[in-house]
């Protein structure tokens, strides 16, 4: 990797939630400590989840995990805009938002995938009807009746992912609760 993490920044905290943010940070530290102290249990559960998820998306993308990563990054940009609009008590529908996008060069920078490869993958995703290029040359998700085309087409993978995350959460929650 190039060492550049893909981050969208942190969501603005509503006024009066500084105490909640501090408590959340303390809780995260407590959980991290439990995971560190019970590394083998934590690592087994996490790797089991991660490998199963990668196998599933690899099948869905016919082995092209770079394409999946690029779609995920574009999707995160869109989700962030929708989430932020909701947090600010605005209508989060995409029709009321300025279409968020990310450039091919930024995707290449954060993923360490060569720019030409990113461009080829973007074109494949565009052909599937999952993304579109904006007038400023950035890329954003395509929507059908207010729902991402990729979400519609990948619904089965999405449902399995929800089940997998729920199992992981339950397993890790049990680990944390037994170690208190």
mmCIF file of C-alpha atoms in Angstrom:
data_model
loop_
_atom_site.group_PDB
_atom_site.id
_atom_site.type_symbol
_atom_site.label_atom_id
_atom_site.label_comp_id
_atom_site.label_asym_id
_atom_site.label_seq_id
_atom_site.Cartn_x
_atom_site.Cartn_y
_atom_site.Cartn_z
ATOM 1 C CA UNK A 1 0.000 0.000 0.000
ATOM 2 C CA UNK A 2 1.014 3.563 -0.454
ATOM 3 C CA UNK A 3 0.570 4.205 3.246
ATOM 4 C CA UNK A 4 -2.345 6.543 2.522
ATOM 5 C CA UNK A 5 -5.408 5.368 4.339
ATOM 6 C CA UNK A 6 -8.795 5.957 2.785
ATOM 7 C CA UNK A 7 -10.702 7.905 5.363
ATOM 8 C CA UNK A 8 -13.682 10.105 5.016
ATOM 9 C CA UNK A 9 -12.939 11.869 8.285
ATOM 10 C CA UNK A 10 -15.126 11.663 11.317
ATOM 11 C CA UNK A 11 -18.762 12.588 11.426
ATOM 12 C CA UNK A 12 -19.480 15.871 13.113
ATOM 13 C CA UNK A 13 -20.643 15.274 16.659
ATOM 14 C CA UNK A 14 -23.920 16.972 17.546
ATOM 15 C CA UNK A 15 -23.593 19.599 20.281
ATOM 16 C CA UNK A 16 -23.690 18.143 23.771
ATOM 17 C CA UNK A 17 -22.227 14.767 22.825
ATOM 18 C CA UNK A 18 -18.616 15.325 23.831
ATOM 19 C CA UNK A 19 -19.164 13.228 26.955
ATOM 20 C CA UNK A 20 -20.695 10.481 24.826
ATOM 21 C CA UNK A 21 -17.705 10.581 22.465
ATOM 22 C CA UNK A 22 -15.319 10.264 25.419
ATOM 23 C CA UNK A 23 -17.303 7.319 26.798
ATOM 24 C CA UNK A 24 -17.280 5.719 23.352
ATOM 25 C CA UNK A 25 -13.508 6.158 23.166
ATOM 26 C CA UNK A 26 -13.049 4.629 26.627
ATOM 27 C CA UNK A 27 -15.264 1.690 25.658
ATOM 28 C CA UNK A 28 -13.274 1.161 22.455
ATOM 29 C CA UNK A 29 -10.070 1.098 24.494
ATOM 30 C CA UNK A 30 -11.551 -1.453 26.923
ATOM 31 C CA UNK A 31 -12.629 -3.691 24.044
ATOM 32 C CA UNK A 32 -9.255 -3.368 22.310
ATOM 33 C CA UNK A 33 -7.587 -4.442 25.550
ATOM 34 C CA UNK A 34 -9.845 -7.519 25.811
ATOM 35 C CA UNK A 35 -9.013 -8.443 22.212
ATOM 36 C CA UNK A 36 -5.293 -8.008 22.882
ATOM 37 C CA UNK A 37 -5.478 -10.125 26.036
ATOM 38 C CA UNK A 38 -7.457 -12.828 24.217
ATOM 39 C CA UNK A 39 -5.687 -12.525 20.912
ATOM 40 C CA UNK A 40 -6.101 -16.127 19.720
ATOM 41 C CA UNK A 41 -9.870 -16.119 20.329
ATOM 42 C CA UNK A 42 -10.283 -12.679 18.770
ATOM 43 C CA UNK A 43 -8.023 -13.468 15.803
ATOM 44 C CA UNK A 44 -9.748 -16.782 15.062
ATOM 45 C CA UNK A 45 -13.202 -15.182 15.020
ATOM 46 C CA UNK A 46 -12.094 -12.200 12.951
ATOM 47 C CA UNK A 47 -10.154 -14.215 10.353
ATOM 48 C CA UNK A 48 -13.028 -16.689 10.050
ATOM 49 C CA UNK A 49 -15.368 -13.750 9.297
ATOM 50 C CA UNK A 50 -12.910 -11.993 6.994
ATOM 51 C CA UNK A 51 -12.006 -15.043 4.903
ATOM 52 C CA UNK A 52 -15.629 -16.110 4.540
ATOM 53 C CA UNK A 53 -16.542 -12.580 3.425
ATOM 54 C CA UNK A 54 -13.659 -12.332 0.968
ATOM 55 C CA UNK A 55 -14.554 -15.733 -0.496
ATOM 56 C CA UNK A 56 -18.142 -14.586 -0.972
ATOM 57 C CA UNK A 57 -17.320 -11.275 -2.651
ATOM 58 C CA UNK A 58 -14.592 -12.916 -4.700
ATOM 59 C CA UNK A 59 -17.208 -15.256 -6.164
ATOM 60 C CA UNK A 60 -19.594 -12.352 -6.783
ATOM 61 C CA UNK A 61 -16.869 -10.397 -8.605
ATOM 62 C CA UNK A 62 -15.462 -13.484 -10.358
ATOM 63 C CA UNK A 63 -12.153 -13.164 -8.553
ATOM 64 C CA UNK A 64 -11.695 -9.448 -9.258
ATOM 65 C CA UNK A 65 -11.210 -8.075 -5.759
ATOM 66 C CA UNK A 66 -9.763 -4.839 -7.142
ATOM 67 C CA UNK A 67 -13.095 -4.133 -8.810
ATOM 68 C CA UNK A 68 -14.859 -4.857 -5.519
ATOM 69 C CA UNK A 69 -12.509 -2.521 -3.630
ATOM 70 C CA UNK A 70 -13.056 0.305 -6.107
ATOM 71 C CA UNK A 71 -16.837 -0.104 -5.912
ATOM 72 C CA UNK A 72 -16.656 -0.165 -2.105
ATOM 73 C CA UNK A 73 -14.697 3.095 -2.020
ATOM 74 C CA UNK A 74 -17.160 4.833 -4.336
ATOM 75 C CA UNK A 75 -20.016 3.438 -2.268
ATOM 76 C CA UNK A 76 -18.484 4.754 0.955
ATOM 77 C CA UNK A 77 -18.323 8.263 -0.508
ATOM 78 C CA UNK A 78 -22.033 8.059 -1.304
ATOM 79 C CA UNK A 79 -22.973 6.496 2.039
ATOM 80 C CA UNK A 80 -21.035 9.185 3.875
ATOM 81 C CA UNK A 81 -22.961 11.942 2.099
ATOM 82 C CA UNK A 82 -26.301 10.278 2.845
ATOM 83 C CA UNK A 83 -25.348 9.637 6.472
ATOM 84 C CA UNK A 84 -24.152 13.185 6.992
ATOM 85 C CA UNK A 85 -27.325 14.589 5.462
ATOM 86 C CA UNK A 86 -29.361 12.480 7.870
ATOM 87 C CA UNK A 87 -27.273 13.546 10.841
ATOM 88 C CA UNK A 88 -27.898 17.201 9.959
ATOM 89 C CA UNK A 89 -31.666 16.532 9.978
ATOM 90 C CA UNK A 90 -31.898 16.925 6.209
ATOM 91 C CA UNK A 91 -33.722 14.679 3.806
ATOM 92 C CA UNK A 92 -30.987 12.141 2.983
ATOM 93 C CA UNK A 93 -32.463 11.111 -0.366
ATOM 94 C CA UNK A 94 -29.882 11.238 -3.106
ATOM 95 C CA UNK A 95 -32.109 13.453 -5.225
ATOM 96 C CA UNK A 96 -31.666 16.222 -2.645
ATOM 97 C CA UNK A 97 -27.908 15.820 -2.276
ATOM 98 C CA UNK A 98 -25.120 17.171 -4.359
ATOM 99 C CA UNK A 99 -23.880 14.001 -6.049
ATOM 100 C CA UNK A 100 -20.744 12.967 -4.153
ATOM 101 C CA UNK A 101 -17.909 11.556 -6.197
ATOM 102 C CA UNK A 102 -14.295 10.477 -6.057
ATOM 103 C CA UNK A 103 -11.690 10.756 -8.787
ATOM 104 C CA UNK A 104 -9.900 7.855 -10.429
ATOM 105 C CA UNK A 105 -6.561 9.281 -9.329
ATOM 106 C CA UNK A 106 -7.701 9.462 -5.684
ATOM 107 C CA UNK A 107 -8.867 5.845 -5.868
ATOM 108 C CA UNK A 108 -5.489 4.865 -7.316
ATOM 109 C CA UNK A 109 -3.675 6.791 -4.572
ATOM 110 C CA UNK A 110 -5.548 5.204 -1.664
ATOM 111 C CA UNK A 111 -5.529 1.656 -3.057
ATOM 112 C CA UNK A 112 -2.067 1.561 -4.671
ATOM 113 C CA UNK A 113 -3.771 0.145 -7.762
ATOM 114 C CA UNK A 114 -2.173 1.605 -10.914
ATOM 115 C CA UNK A 115 -4.232 4.431 -12.424
ATOM 116 C CA UNK A 116 -4.712 2.642 -15.750
ATOM 117 C CA UNK A 117 -6.030 -0.441 -13.934
ATOM 118 C CA UNK A 118 -8.392 1.761 -11.903
ATOM 119 C CA UNK A 119 -9.693 3.305 -15.120
ATOM 120 C CA UNK A 120 -10.330 -0.150 -16.636
ATOM 121 C CA UNK A 121 -12.152 -1.311 -13.500
ATOM 122 C CA UNK A 122 -14.226 1.897 -13.421
ATOM 123 C CA UNK A 123 -15.307 1.242 -16.992
ATOM 124 C CA UNK A 124 -16.356 -2.334 -16.100
ATOM 125 C CA UNK A 125 -18.382 -1.043 -13.160
ATOM 126 C CA UNK A 126 -19.947 1.633 -15.383
ATOM 127 C CA UNK A 127 -20.933 -1.027 -17.929
ATOM 128 C CA UNK A 128 -22.715 -2.962 -15.167
ATOM 129 C CA UNK A 129 -24.745 0.158 -14.397
ATOM 130 C CA UNK A 130 -23.327 0.467 -10.904
ATOM 131 C CA UNK A 131 -21.407 3.752 -11.229
ATOM 132 C CA UNK A 132 -21.465 6.835 -13.398
ATOM 133 C CA UNK A 133 -19.019 9.608 -14.145
ATOM 134 C CA UNK A 134 -19.989 13.110 -13.071
ATOM 135 C CA UNK A 135 -19.289 16.258 -15.136
ATOM 136 C CA UNK A 136 -16.240 16.970 -12.929
ATOM 137 C CA UNK A 137 -14.856 13.509 -13.942
ATOM 138 C CA UNK A 138 -15.353 12.022 -10.495
ATOM 139 C CA UNK A 139 -17.276 8.777 -10.053
ATOM 140 C CA UNK A 140 -20.436 8.107 -8.070
ATOM 141 C CA UNK A 141 -22.975 5.344 -7.557
ATOM 142 C CA UNK A 142 -25.883 4.834 -9.978
ATOM 143 C CA UNK A 143 -29.340 4.481 -8.509
ATOM 144 C CA UNK A 144 -32.530 2.832 -9.714
ATOM 145 C CA UNK A 145 -35.645 4.124 -7.997
ATOM 146 C CA UNK A 146 -33.528 5.530 -5.163
ATOM 147 C CA UNK A 147 -31.565 2.308 -4.574
ATOM 148 C CA UNK A 148 -28.008 1.645 -5.683
ATOM 149 C CA UNK A 149 -27.897 -0.603 -8.740
ATOM 150 C CA UNK A 150 -25.012 -2.484 -7.156
ATOM 151 C CA UNK A 151 -27.069 -3.084 -4.022
ATOM 152 C CA UNK A 152 -29.903 -4.501 -6.105
ATOM 153 C CA UNK A 153 -27.598 -6.757 -8.114
ATOM 154 C CA UNK A 154 -25.552 -7.835 -5.100
ATOM 155 C CA UNK A 155 -28.511 -8.265 -2.747
ATOM 156 C CA UNK A 156 -27.771 -11.918 -1.940
ATOM 157 C CA UNK A 157 -24.152 -11.124 -1.088
ATOM 158 C CA UNK A 158 -25.366 -8.191 1.006
ATOM 159 C CA UNK A 159 -27.791 -10.388 2.955
ATOM 160 C CA UNK A 160 -25.075 -12.989 3.638
ATOM 161 C CA UNK A 161 -22.771 -10.174 4.777
ATOM 162 C CA UNK A 162 -25.385 -8.921 7.236
ATOM 163 C CA UNK A 163 -25.717 -12.446 8.640
ATOM 164 C CA UNK A 164 -21.932 -12.788 8.844
ATOM 165 C CA UNK A 165 -21.479 -9.439 10.616
ATOM 166 C CA UNK A 166 -24.243 -10.353 13.080
ATOM 167 C CA UNK A 167 -22.452 -13.630 13.879
ATOM 168 C CA UNK A 168 -19.125 -11.810 14.278
ATOM 169 C CA UNK A 169 -20.714 -9.213 16.541
ATOM 170 C CA UNK A 170 -22.330 -11.900 18.671
ATOM 171 C CA UNK A 171 -19.066 -13.856 18.932
ATOM 172 C CA UNK A 172 -16.995 -10.795 19.845
ATOM 173 C CA UNK A 173 -19.614 -9.498 22.253
ATOM 174 C CA UNK A 174 -19.560 -12.874 24.031
ATOM 175 C CA UNK A 175 -15.746 -12.730 24.189
ATOM 176 C CA UNK A 176 -15.818 -9.246 25.712
ATOM 177 C CA UNK A 177 -18.590 -10.146 28.175
ATOM 178 C CA UNK A 178 -16.845 -13.293 29.423
ATOM 179 C CA UNK A 179 -13.622 -11.406 30.064
ATOM 180 C CA UNK A 180 -15.007 -8.641 32.263
#
